[in-house]
CSV table of N, CA and C and ligand atoms in Angstrom, one decimal:
chain,number,residue,atom,x,y,z
B,192,MET,N,36.3,41.7,23.3
B,192,MET,CA,36.2,42.3,22.0
B,192,MET,C,35.0,41.9,21.3
B,193,LEU,N,34.4,42.9,20.6
B,193,LEU,CA,33.2,42.6,19.8
B,193,LEU,C,33.5,41.5,18.7
B,194,ASN,N,32.8,40.5,18.7
B,194,ASN,CA,33.2,39.4,17.7
B,194,ASN,C,32.0,38.8,16.9
B,195,VAL,N,30.8,39.3,17.2
B,195,VAL,CA,29.6,39.0,16.4
B,195,VAL,C,29.2,37.5,16.5
B,196,GLY,N,29.9,36.7,17.2
B,196,GLY,CA,29.6,35.3,17.3
B,196,GLY,C,30.2,34.4,16.3
B,197,LYS,N,30.3,33.2,16.6
B,197,LYS,CA,31.0,32.2,15.7
B,197,LYS,C,30.0,31.8,14.6
B,198,ILE,N,30.5,31.4,13.5
B,198,ILE,CA,29.7,30.9,12.4
B,198,ILE,C,29.7,29.4,12.4
B,199,THR,N,28.7,28.8,11.8
B,199,THR,CA,28.6,27.3,11.8
B,199,THR,C,29.2,26.7,10.6
B,200,GLU,N,29.0,27.4,9.5
B,200,GLU,CA,29.6,26.9,8.2
B,200,GLU,C,29.9,28.1,7.3
B,201,GLY,N,31.0,28.1,6.7
B,201,GLY,CA,31.4,29.2,5.8
B,201,GLY,C,32.8,29.7,6.0
B,202,PHE,N,33.0,31.0,5.8
B,202,PHE,CA,34.3,31.5,5.8
B,202,PHE,C,34.5,32.7,6.8
B,203,VAL,N,35.7,32.7,7.4
B,203,VAL,CA,36.1,33.9,8.1
B,203,VAL,C,37.3,34.4,7.4
B,204,LEU,N,37.2,35.6,6.8
B,204,LEU,CA,38.3,36.2,6.2
B,204,LEU,C,39.0,37.1,7.2
B,205,ASP,N,40.1,36.7,7.6
B,205,ASP,CA,40.8,37.4,8.8
B,205,ASP,C,42.1,38.1,8.3
B,206,HIS,N,42.5,39.0,9.1
B,206,HIS,CA,43.7,39.8,8.8
B,206,HIS,C,43.6,40.6,7.5
B,207,ILE,N,42.4,41.1,7.3
B,207,ILE,CA,42.1,42.1,6.2
B,207,ILE,C,42.7,43.4,6.6
B,208,GLU,N,43.4,44.1,5.7
B,208,GLU,CA,43.9,45.4,6.0
B,208,GLU,C,42.8,46.3,6.5
B,209,ALA,N,43.0,47.0,7.6
B,209,ALA,CA,41.9,47.8,8.2
B,209,ALA,C,41.4,48.9,7.2
B,210,GLY,N,40.1,49.0,7.0
B,210,GLY,CA,39.5,49.9,6.1
B,210,GLY,C,39.2,49.4,4.8
B,211,THR,N,39.6,48.2,4.5
B,211,THR,CA,39.4,47.6,3.1
B,211,THR,C,38.2,46.6,3.0
B,212,SER,N,37.6,46.3,4.1
B,212,SER,CA,36.6,45.2,4.1
B,212,SER,C,35.4,45.5,3.2
B,213,LEU,N,35.0,46.7,3.2
B,213,LEU,CA,33.8,47.0,2.4
B,213,LEU,C,34.1,46.9,0.9
B,214,SER,N,35.2,47.3,0.5
B,214,SER,CA,35.5,47.2,-1.0
B,214,SER,C,35.7,45.7,-1.3
B,215,ILE,N,36.2,44.9,-0.4
B,215,ILE,CA,36.3,43.4,-0.6
B,215,ILE,C,34.9,42.8,-0.6
B,216,TYR,N,34.1,43.3,0.2
B,216,TYR,CA,32.7,42.9,0.2
B,216,TYR,C,32.1,43.0,-1.2
B,217,HIS,N,32.3,44.2,-1.8
B,217,HIS,CA,31.8,44.4,-3.1
B,217,HIS,C,32.6,43.6,-4.2
B,218,ASP,N,33.9,43.5,-4.0
B,218,ASP,CA,34.7,42.7,-5.0
B,218,ASP,C,34.2,41.2,-5.1
B,219,LEU,N,33.8,40.7,-3.9
B,219,LEU,CA,33.3,39.3,-3.9
B,219,LEU,C,31.8,39.2,-4.2
B,220,LYS,N,31.2,40.4,-4.6
B,220,LYS,CA,29.8,40.5,-4.9
B,220,LYS,C,28.9,40.0,-3.8
B,221,LEU,N,29.3,40.2,-2.5
B,221,LEU,CA,28.5,39.8,-1.4
B,221,LEU,C,27.2,40.6,-1.2
B,222,ASP,N,27.2,41.7,-1.9
B,222,ASP,CA,25.9,42.5,-1.9
B,222,ASP,C,24.8,41.8,-2.6
B,223,GLN,N,25.2,40.9,-3.6
B,223,GLN,CA,24.2,40.2,-4.3
B,223,GLN,C,24.0,38.8,-3.8
B,224,PHE,N,24.7,38.5,-2.7
B,224,PHE,CA,24.7,37.1,-2.2
B,224,PHE,C,23.8,37.0,-1.0
B,225,ASP,N,22.8,36.1,-1.1
B,225,ASP,CA,21.7,36.1,-0.1
B,225,ASP,C,22.1,35.2,1.1
B,226,ARG,N,23.2,35.6,1.8
B,226,ARG,CA,23.6,34.9,3.0
B,226,ARG,C,23.9,35.9,4.1
B,227,THR,N,24.1,35.4,5.3
B,227,THR,CA,24.4,36.2,6.4
B,227,THR,C,25.9,36.6,6.3
B,228,VAL,N,26.2,37.9,6.3
B,228,VAL,CA,27.5,38.4,6.3
B,228,VAL,C,27.8,39.4,7.4
B,229,ALA,N,28.9,39.3,8.1
B,229,ALA,CA,29.3,40.3,9.1
B,229,ALA,C,30.5,41.0,8.6
B,230,ILE,N,30.5,42.3,8.7
B,230,ILE,CA,31.6,43.1,8.4
B,230,ILE,C,32.1,43.7,9.7
B,231,ILE,N,33.3,43.3,10.1
B,231,ILE,CA,33.9,43.8,11.3
B,231,ILE,C,35.0,44.7,11.0
B,232,LYS,N,34.9,46.0,11.4
B,232,LYS,CA,35.8,47.0,11.0
B,232,LYS,C,36.7,47.4,12.2
B,233,ASN,N,38.0,47.6,12.0
B,233,ASN,CA,38.9,48.0,13.0
B,233,ASN,C,38.9,47.1,14.3
B,234,ALA,N,39.0,45.8,14.0
B,234,ALA,CA,39.2,44.9,15.2
B,234,ALA,C,40.6,45.0,15.7
B,235,ARG,N,40.8,44.8,17.0
B,235,ARG,CA,42.1,44.9,17.5
B,235,ARG,C,42.9,43.6,17.1
B,236,SER,N,44.2,43.8,16.7
B,236,SER,CA,45.0,42.7,16.3
B,236,SER,C,46.4,42.9,16.9
B,237,ASN,N,46.9,41.8,17.4
B,237,ASN,CA,48.3,41.9,17.9
B,237,ASN,C,49.3,42.1,16.8
B,238,LYS,N,49.1,41.4,15.7
B,238,LYS,CA,50.0,41.5,14.6
B,238,LYS,C,49.9,42.8,13.8
B,239,MET,N,48.7,43.3,13.6
B,239,MET,CA,48.5,44.4,12.7
B,239,MET,C,48.1,45.7,13.3
B,240,GLY,N,47.9,45.7,14.6
B,240,GLY,CA,47.3,46.8,15.3
B,240,GLY,C,45.8,46.8,15.1
B,241,LYS,N,45.4,47.2,13.9
B,241,LYS,CA,43.9,47.1,13.5
B,241,LYS,C,43.8,46.2,12.3
B,242,LYS,N,42.6,45.6,12.2
B,242,LYS,CA,42.4,44.8,11.0
B,242,LYS,C,40.9,44.7,10.8
B,243,ASP,N,40.5,44.3,9.6
B,243,ASP,CA,39.1,44.1,9.4
B,243,ASP,C,38.8,42.5,9.2
B,244,ILE,N,37.6,42.1,9.4
B,244,ILE,CA,37.3,40.7,9.3
B,244,ILE,C,35.9,40.6,8.6
B,245,LEU,N,35.8,39.7,7.7
B,245,LEU,CA,34.5,39.4,7.1
B,245,LEU,C,34.1,38.0,7.5
B,246,LYS,N,32.9,37.8,7.9
B,246,LYS,CA,32.4,36.5,8.2
B,246,LYS,C,31.2,36.2,7.3
B,247,ILE,N,31.3,35.1,6.6
B,247,ILE,CA,30.3,34.7,5.6
B,247,ILE,C,29.7,33.4,6.0
B,248,GLU,N,28.5,33.3,6.3
B,248,GLU,CA,27.8,32.1,6.6
B,248,GLU,C,27.2,31.5,5.4
B,249,CYS,N,27.8,30.4,4.8
B,249,CYS,CA,27.4,29.8,3.6
B,249,CYS,C,28.0,28.5,3.4
B,250,GLY,N,27.5,27.7,2.4
B,250,GLY,CA,28.2,26.5,2.1
B,250,GLY,C,29.5,26.8,1.5
B,251,ILE,N,30.6,25.9,1.7
B,251,ILE,CA,31.9,26.3,1.3
B,251,ILE,C,32.1,26.2,-0.2
B,252,ASP,N,31.2,25.5,-0.9
B,252,ASP,CA,31.3,25.5,-2.4
B,252,ASP,C,30.4,26.6,-3.0
B,253,GLU,N,29.8,27.5,-2.2
B,253,GLU,CA,28.9,28.5,-2.8
B,253,GLU,C,29.7,29.8,-3.2
B,254,LEU,N,30.9,29.8,-2.8
B,254,LEU,CA,31.6,31.1,-3.0
B,254,LEU,C,33.0,30.8,-3.6
B,255,ASN,N,33.3,31.5,-4.7
B,255,ASN,CA,34.6,31.4,-5.3
B,255,ASN,C,35.5,32.6,-4.8
B,256,LEU,N,36.5,32.2,-4.1
B,256,LEU,CA,37.4,33.2,-3.5
B,256,LEU,C,38.7,33.5,-4.2
B,257,ASP,N,38.8,33.0,-5.5
B,257,ASP,CA,40.0,33.1,-6.3
B,257,ASP,C,40.5,34.6,-6.4
B,258,ILE,N,39.6,35.5,-6.5
B,258,ILE,CA,39.9,36.9,-6.7
B,258,ILE,C,40.7,37.4,-5.5
B,259,LEU,N,40.5,36.9,-4.3
B,259,LEU,CA,41.2,37.4,-3.1
B,259,LEU,C,42.7,37.3,-3.2
B,260,GLY,N,43.2,36.3,-3.9
B,260,GLY,CA,44.6,36.3,-4.1
B,260,GLY,C,45.2,37.5,-4.8
B,261,PHE,N,44.4,38.1,-5.7
B,261,PHE,CA,44.8,39.3,-6.4
B,261,PHE,C,44.7,40.5,-5.5
B,262,ILE,N,43.7,40.5,-4.6
B,262,ILE,CA,43.4,41.7,-3.9
B,262,ILE,C,44.4,41.9,-2.7
B,263,ASP,N,44.6,40.8,-2.0
B,263,ASP,CA,45.5,40.9,-0.8
B,263,ASP,C,46.0,39.6,-0.4
B,264,HIS,N,47.2,39.3,-0.6
B,264,HIS,CA,47.8,38.0,-0.3
B,264,HIS,C,47.8,37.7,1.2
B,265,ASN,N,47.7,38.8,2.0
B,265,ASN,CA,47.8,38.6,3.5
B,265,ASN,C,46.6,38.1,4.2
B,266,ILE,N,45.5,38.1,3.5
B,266,ILE,CA,44.2,37.7,4.1
B,266,ILE,C,44.3,36.2,4.5
B,267,THR,N,43.9,35.8,5.7
B,267,THR,CA,43.8,34.4,6.0
B,267,THR,C,42.3,33.9,5.8
B,268,VAL,N,42.2,32.9,5.0
B,268,VAL,CA,40.8,32.4,4.7
B,268,VAL,C,40.6,31.2,5.7
B,269,ASN,N,39.8,31.4,6.7
B,269,ASN,CA,39.5,30.3,7.6
B,269,ASN,C,38.2,29.6,7.1
B,270,ILE,N,38.3,28.3,6.8
B,270,ILE,CA,37.1,27.5,6.4
B,270,ILE,C,36.5,26.9,7.6
B,271,VAL,N,35.2,27.1,7.8
B,271,VAL,CA,34.5,26.6,9.0
B,271,VAL,C,33.5,25.6,8.6
B,272,LYS,N,33.5,24.5,9.3
B,272,LYS,CA,32.5,23.4,9.2
B,272,LYS,C,32.1,23.0,10.6
B,273,ASP,N,30.8,22.7,10.8
B,273,ASP,CA,30.3,22.3,12.1
B,273,ASP,C,30.9,23.2,13.2
B,274,GLY,N,31.0,24.5,13.0
B,274,GLY,CA,31.4,25.4,14.0
B,274,GLY,C,32.9,25.4,14.3
B,275,GLU,N,33.7,24.6,13.6
B,275,GLU,CA,35.1,24.6,13.9
B,275,GLU,C,35.9,25.0,12.6
B,276,ILE,N,37.0,25.6,12.8
B,276,ILE,CA,37.9,25.9,11.7
B,276,ILE,C,38.6,24.6,11.2
B,277,VAL,N,38.3,24.2,9.9
B,277,VAL,CA,38.9,23.0,9.4
B,277,VAL,C,40.1,23.2,8.6
B,278,GLU,N,40.2,24.5,8.1
B,278,GLU,CA,41.4,24.8,7.3
B,278,GLU,C,41.7,26.3,7.3
B,279,LYS,N,43.0,26.6,7.4
B,279,LYS,CA,43.4,28.0,7.3
B,279,LYS,C,44.2,28.1,6.0
B,280,MET,N,43.6,28.8,5.0
B,280,MET,CA,44.2,28.9,3.7
B,280,MET,C,45.1,30.1,3.6
B,281,ARG,N,46.3,29.9,3.2
B,281,ARG,CA,47.1,31.1,2.8
B,281,ARG,C,46.8,31.3,1.3
B,282,LEU,N,46.7,32.6,0.9
B,282,LEU,CA,46.3,32.9,-0.4
B,282,LEU,C,47.5,33.0,-1.3
B,283,GLU,N,47.3,32.6,-2.6
B,283,GLU,CA,48.3,32.9,-3.6
B,283,GLU,C,47.6,33.1,-4.9
B,284,LEU,N,48.3,33.6,-5.9
B,284,LEU,CA,47.7,33.9,-7.2
B,284,LEU,C,47.2,32.5,-7.7
B,285,PRO,N,46.0,32.5,-8.3
B,285,PRO,CA,45.5,31.3,-8.9
B,285,PRO,C,46.3,30.9,-10.1
B,286,ARG,N,46.6,29.6,-10.2
B,286,ARG,CA,47.5,29.1,-11.3
B,286,ARG,C,46.8,29.2,-12.6
B,287,GLU,N,45.5,29.0,-12.6
B,287,GLU,CA,44.7,29.1,-13.9
B,287,GLU,C,43.5,30.0,-13.6
B,288,ILE,N,43.1,30.8,-14.5
B,288,ILE,CA,41.8,31.4,-14.3
B,288,ILE,C,40.9,31.1,-15.5
B,289,HIS,N,39.7,30.8,-15.2
B,289,HIS,CA,38.7,30.3,-16.3
B,289,HIS,C,37.6,31.3,-16.4
B,290,ASN,N,37.4,31.7,-17.7
B,290,ASN,CA,36.2,32.6,-18.0
B,290,ASN,C,36.0,33.8,-17.1
B,291,ILE,N,37.2,34.4,-16.8
B,291,ILE,CA,37.1,35.7,-16.0
B,291,ILE,C,37.5,36.8,-16.9
B,292,ILE,N,38.7,36.7,-17.6
B,292,ILE,CA,39.0,37.7,-18.5
B,292,ILE,C,39.0,37.1,-19.9
B,293,LYS,N,38.9,38.0,-20.9
B,293,LYS,CA,38.8,37.6,-22.3
B,293,LYS,C,40.1,37.9,-23.0
B,294,CYS,N,40.6,37.0,-23.8
B,294,CYS,CA,41.9,37.3,-24.6
B,294,CYS,C,41.5,38.4,-25.6
B,295,LYS,N,42.4,39.4,-25.7
B,295,LYS,CA,42.2,40.6,-26.6
B,295,LYS,C,42.8,40.4,-27.9
B,296,ASN,N,43.6,39.4,-28.1
B,296,ASN,CA,44.3,39.2,-29.4
B,296,ASN,C,43.2,38.8,-30.5
B,297,PRO,N,43.1,39.7,-31.5
B,297,PRO,CA,42.0,39.4,-32.5
B,297,PRO,C,42.3,38.1,-33.3
B,298,ARG,N,43.6,37.7,-33.3
B,298,ARG,CA,43.9,36.4,-34.0
B,298,ARG,C,43.8,35.2,-33.2
B,299,CYS,N,43.5,35.4,-31.9
B,299,CYS,CA,43.4,34.2,-31.0
B,299,CYS,C,42.1,33.4,-31.4
B,300,ILE,N,42.3,32.1,-31.2
B,300,ILE,CA,41.2,31.2,-31.6
B,300,ILE,C,39.9,31.5,-30.8
B,301,THR,N,40.1,32.0,-29.6
B,301,THR,CA,38.9,32.3,-28.7
B,301,THR,C,38.2,33.5,-29.2
B,302,SER,N,38.8,34.3,-30.1
B,302,SER,CA,38.1,35.5,-30.7
B,302,SER,C,37.2,35.0,-31.8
B,303,ILE,N,37.5,33.8,-32.4
B,303,ILE,CA,36.8,33.2,-33.5
B,303,ILE,C,35.7,32.2,-33.0
B,304,GLU,N,36.2,31.3,-32.2
B,304,GLU,CA,35.3,30.3,-31.6
B,304,GLU,C,34.8,30.8,-30.2
B,305,GLN,N,33.7,31.5,-30.3
B,305,GLN,CA,33.2,32.2,-29.1
B,305,GLN,C,32.9,31.2,-27.9
B,306,GLU,N,32.6,30.0,-28.3
B,306,GLU,CA,32.1,29.1,-27.2
B,306,GLU,C,33.3,28.4,-26.4
B,307,LEU,N,34.5,28.7,-26.9
B,307,LEU,CA,35.7,28.1,-26.2
B,307,LEU,C,35.8,28.8,-24.8
B,308,GLU,N,36.3,28.0,-23.9
B,308,GLU,CA,36.5,28.5,-22.6
B,308,GLU,C,37.7,29.4,-22.6
B,309,GLN,N,37.7,30.5,-21.9
B,309,GLN,CA,38.8,31.5,-21.8
B,309,GLN,C,39.7,31.0,-20.6
B,310,VAL,N,40.9,30.6,-21.0
B,310,VAL,CA,41.8,30.1,-19.9
B,310,VAL,C,43.1,30.8,-20.0
B,311,PHE,N,43.5,31.3,-18.8
B,311,PHE,CA,44.8,31.9,-18.6
B,311,PHE,C,45.6,31.2,-17.6
B,312,ILE,N,46.9,31.0,-17.9
B,312,ILE,CA,47.8,30.3,-17.0
B,312,ILE,C,48.9,31.1,-16.4
B,313,LEU,N,49.1,31.0,-15.1
B,313,LEU,CA,50.2,31.8,-14.5
B,313,LEU,C,51.5,31.2,-14.9
B,314,THR,N,52.2,31.8,-15.8
B,314,THR,CA,53.4,31.3,-16.4
B,314,THR,C,54.6,31.8,-15.6
B,315,ASP,N,54.5,32.9,-14.9
B,315,ASP,CA,55.6,33.5,-14.1
B,315,ASP,C,55.1,34.0,-12.8
B,316,PRO,N,55.1,33.1,-11.8
B,316,PRO,CA,54.5,33.5,-10.5
B,316,PRO,C,55.2,34.7,-9.9
B,317,GLU,N,56.5,34.8,-10.1
B,317,GLU,CA,57.3,35.8,-9.4
B,317,GLU,C,56.9,37.2,-10.0
B,318,LYS,N,56.9,37.3,-11.3
B,318,LYS,CA,56.5,38.5,-12.0
B,318,LYS,C,55.0,38.7,-12.1
B,319,GLU,N,54.3,37.7,-11.7
B,319,GLU,CA,52.8,37.7,-11.8
B,319,GLU,C,52.3,37.9,-13.2
B,320,ILE,N,52.8,37.0,-14.1
B,320,ILE,CA,52.4,37.1,-15.5
B,320,ILE,C,51.5,35.9,-15.8
B,321,TYR,N,50.4,36.2,-16.5
B,321,TYR,CA,49.5,35.2,-17.0
B,321,TYR,C,49.6,35.2,-18.5
B,322,ARG,N,49.4,34.0,-19.1
B,322,ARG,CA,49.3,34.0,-20.6
B,322,ARG,C,48.1,33.2,-21.0
B,323,CYS,N,47.5,33.6,-22.1
B,323,CYS,CA,46.4,32.9,-22.7
B,323,CYS,C,46.9,31.5,-23.1
B,324,LYS,N,46.1,30.5,-22.7
B,324,LYS,CA,46.4,29.1,-23.0
B,324,LYS,C,46.5,28.8,-24.5
B,325,TYR,N,45.8,29.6,-25.3
B,325,TYR,CA,45.8,29.3,-26.8
B,325,TYR,C,46.8,30.1,-27.6
B,326,CYS,N,47.0,31.4,-27.3
B,326,CYS,CA,47.9,32.2,-28.1
B,326,CYS,C,49.0,32.8,-27.4
B,327,GLU,N,49.1,32.5,-26.0
B,327,GLU,CA,50.2,33.0,-25.2
B,327,GLU,C,50.3,34.5,-25.0
B,328,GLU,N,49.2,35.2,-25.4
B,328,GLU,CA,49.2,36.6,-25.2
B,328,GLU,C,49.4,36.9,-23.7
B,329,LYS,N,50.2,37.9,-23.4
B,329,LYS,CA,50.6,38.1,-22.0
B,329,LYS,C,49.6,39.1,-21.2
B,330,TYR,N,49.4,38.8,-20.0
B,330,TYR,CA,48.5,39.6,-19.1
B,330,TYR,C,49.2,39.7,-17.8
B,331,SER,N,49.5,40.9,-17.3
B,331,SER,CA,50.1,41.1,-16.0
B,331,SER,C,49.0,41.0,-14.9
B,332,SER,N,49.4,40.7,-13.7
B,332,SER,CA,48.4,40.5,-12.6
B,332,SER,C,47.6,41.8,-12.4
B,333,PRO,N,48.2,43.0,-12.4
B,333,PRO,CA,47.3,44.2,-12.2
B,333,PRO,C,46.3,44.3,-13.3
B,334,LYS,N,46.7,43.9,-14.5
B,334,LYS,CA,45.7,44.0,-15.6
B,334,LYS,C,44.6,43.0,-15.3
B,335,VAL,N,44.9,41.8,-14.9
B,335,VAL,CA,43.9,40.8,-14.6
B,335,VAL,C,43.0,41.4,-13.5
B,336,LYS,N,43.6,41.9,-12.5
B,336,LYS,CA,42.8,42.5,-11.4
B,336,LYS,C,41.8,43.5,-11.9
B,337,ARG,N,42.3,44.5,-12.7
B,337,ARG,CA,41.5,45.5,-13.2
B,337,ARG,C,40.3,44.9,-14.0
B,338,GLU,N,40.5,43.9,-14.8
B,338,GLU,CA,39.5,43.3,-15.5
B,338,GLU,C,38.4,42.7,-14.6
B,339,LEU,N,39.0,42.0,-13.6
B,339,LEU,CA,38.1,41.4,-12.6
B,339,LEU,C,37.2,42.4,-11.9
B,340,LEU,N,37.8,43.5,-11.5
B,340,LEU,CA,37.1,44.5,-10.7
B,340,LEU,C,36.0,45.2,-11.6
B,341,LYS,N,36.3,45.3,-12.9
B,341,LYS,CA,35.4,45.9,-13.8
B,341,LYS,C,34.1,45.2,-13.9
B,342,ARG,N,34.1,43.9,-13.6
B,342,ARG,CA,32.9,43.0,-13.7
B,342,ARG,C,32.0,43.2,-12.6
B,343,ARG,N,32.4,44.0,-11.6
B,343,ARG,CA,31.5,44.3,-10.5
B,343,ARG,C,30.1,44.7,-10.8
W,211,LIG,N1,35.7,32.1,14.0
W,211,LIG,C1,34.3,32.2,13.7
W,211,LIG,N2,33.5,31.1,13.8
W,211,LIG,C2,34.0,29.9,14.1
W,211,LIG,C3,35.4,29.7,14.4
W,211,LIG,C4,36.2,30.9,14.3
W,211,LIG,O1,33.8,33.3,13.5
W,211,LIG,N3,33.2,28.8,14.2
W,211,LIG,C5,36.5,33.3,13.9
W,211,LIG,C6,37.1,33.7,15.2
W,211,LIG,O2,36.2,34.6,15.9
W,211,LIG,C7,38.4,34.5,14.7
W,211,LIG,C8,38.7,33.8,13.4
W,211,LIG,O3,37.6,33.0,13.1
W,211,LIG,O4,38.0,35.9,14.4
W,211,LIG,C9,40.0,33.0,13.5
W,211,LIG,O5,39.9,32.1,14.6
W,211,LIG,P1,41.1,31.4,15.3
W,211,LIG,O6,41.9,30.7,14.3
W,211,LIG,O7,40.6,30.7,16.5
W,211,LIG,O8,41.9,32.7,15.8
W,211,LIG,P2,43.4,33.0,15.8
W,211,LIG,O9,44.2,31.9,16.5
W,211,LIG,O10,43.6,34.4,16.4
W,211,LIG,O11,43.8,33.1,14.3
W,211,LIG,P3,45.3,33.4,13.6
W,211,LIG,O12,46.2,32.4,14.3
W,211,LIG,O13,45.0,33.1,12.1
W,211,LIG,O14,45.6,34.8,13.9
W,212,LIG,ZN1,44.5,34.2,-26.8
């Protein structure tokens, strides 16, 4: 099977739903990322039939993958160091998100004190509800995702 070769350091995003790797490439802003990236489309998979894979050669602190939890829970994030997989991360929704979405409540302290950090906390993981840390304004996960994707 075509496998493009192993990476030395970075991430292998495996079990991506076939056909979605290019949009994930953009969601992660990899087009603006000056690193070697391999997009593997329609790889054969026992579990999924077909799947996509993204390989990103970079330092593991160079890339924030929080957004992936919103896009597709089923992606496996393999962290590679010295040519070996050191961790297989299962994704979940981030418990807190910092400076990604802005609270829209005009009475929220963050609307007045512009320099405050925007913090949202996952208050209901089952229903995927986030709330502003300061005023508790509610944001559903799809809404957070839309905001995230708008920033592309
Ligand atoms: N990989 C890589 N570079 C490395 C190590 C692994 O590109 N240095 C890639 C492999 O080519 C593979 C993926 O990372 O596409 C996952 O590797 P591995 O865990 O060995 O494969 P599986 O056992 O099939 O993974 P899983 O059990 O998660 O399906
Ligand atoms: Zn608020």
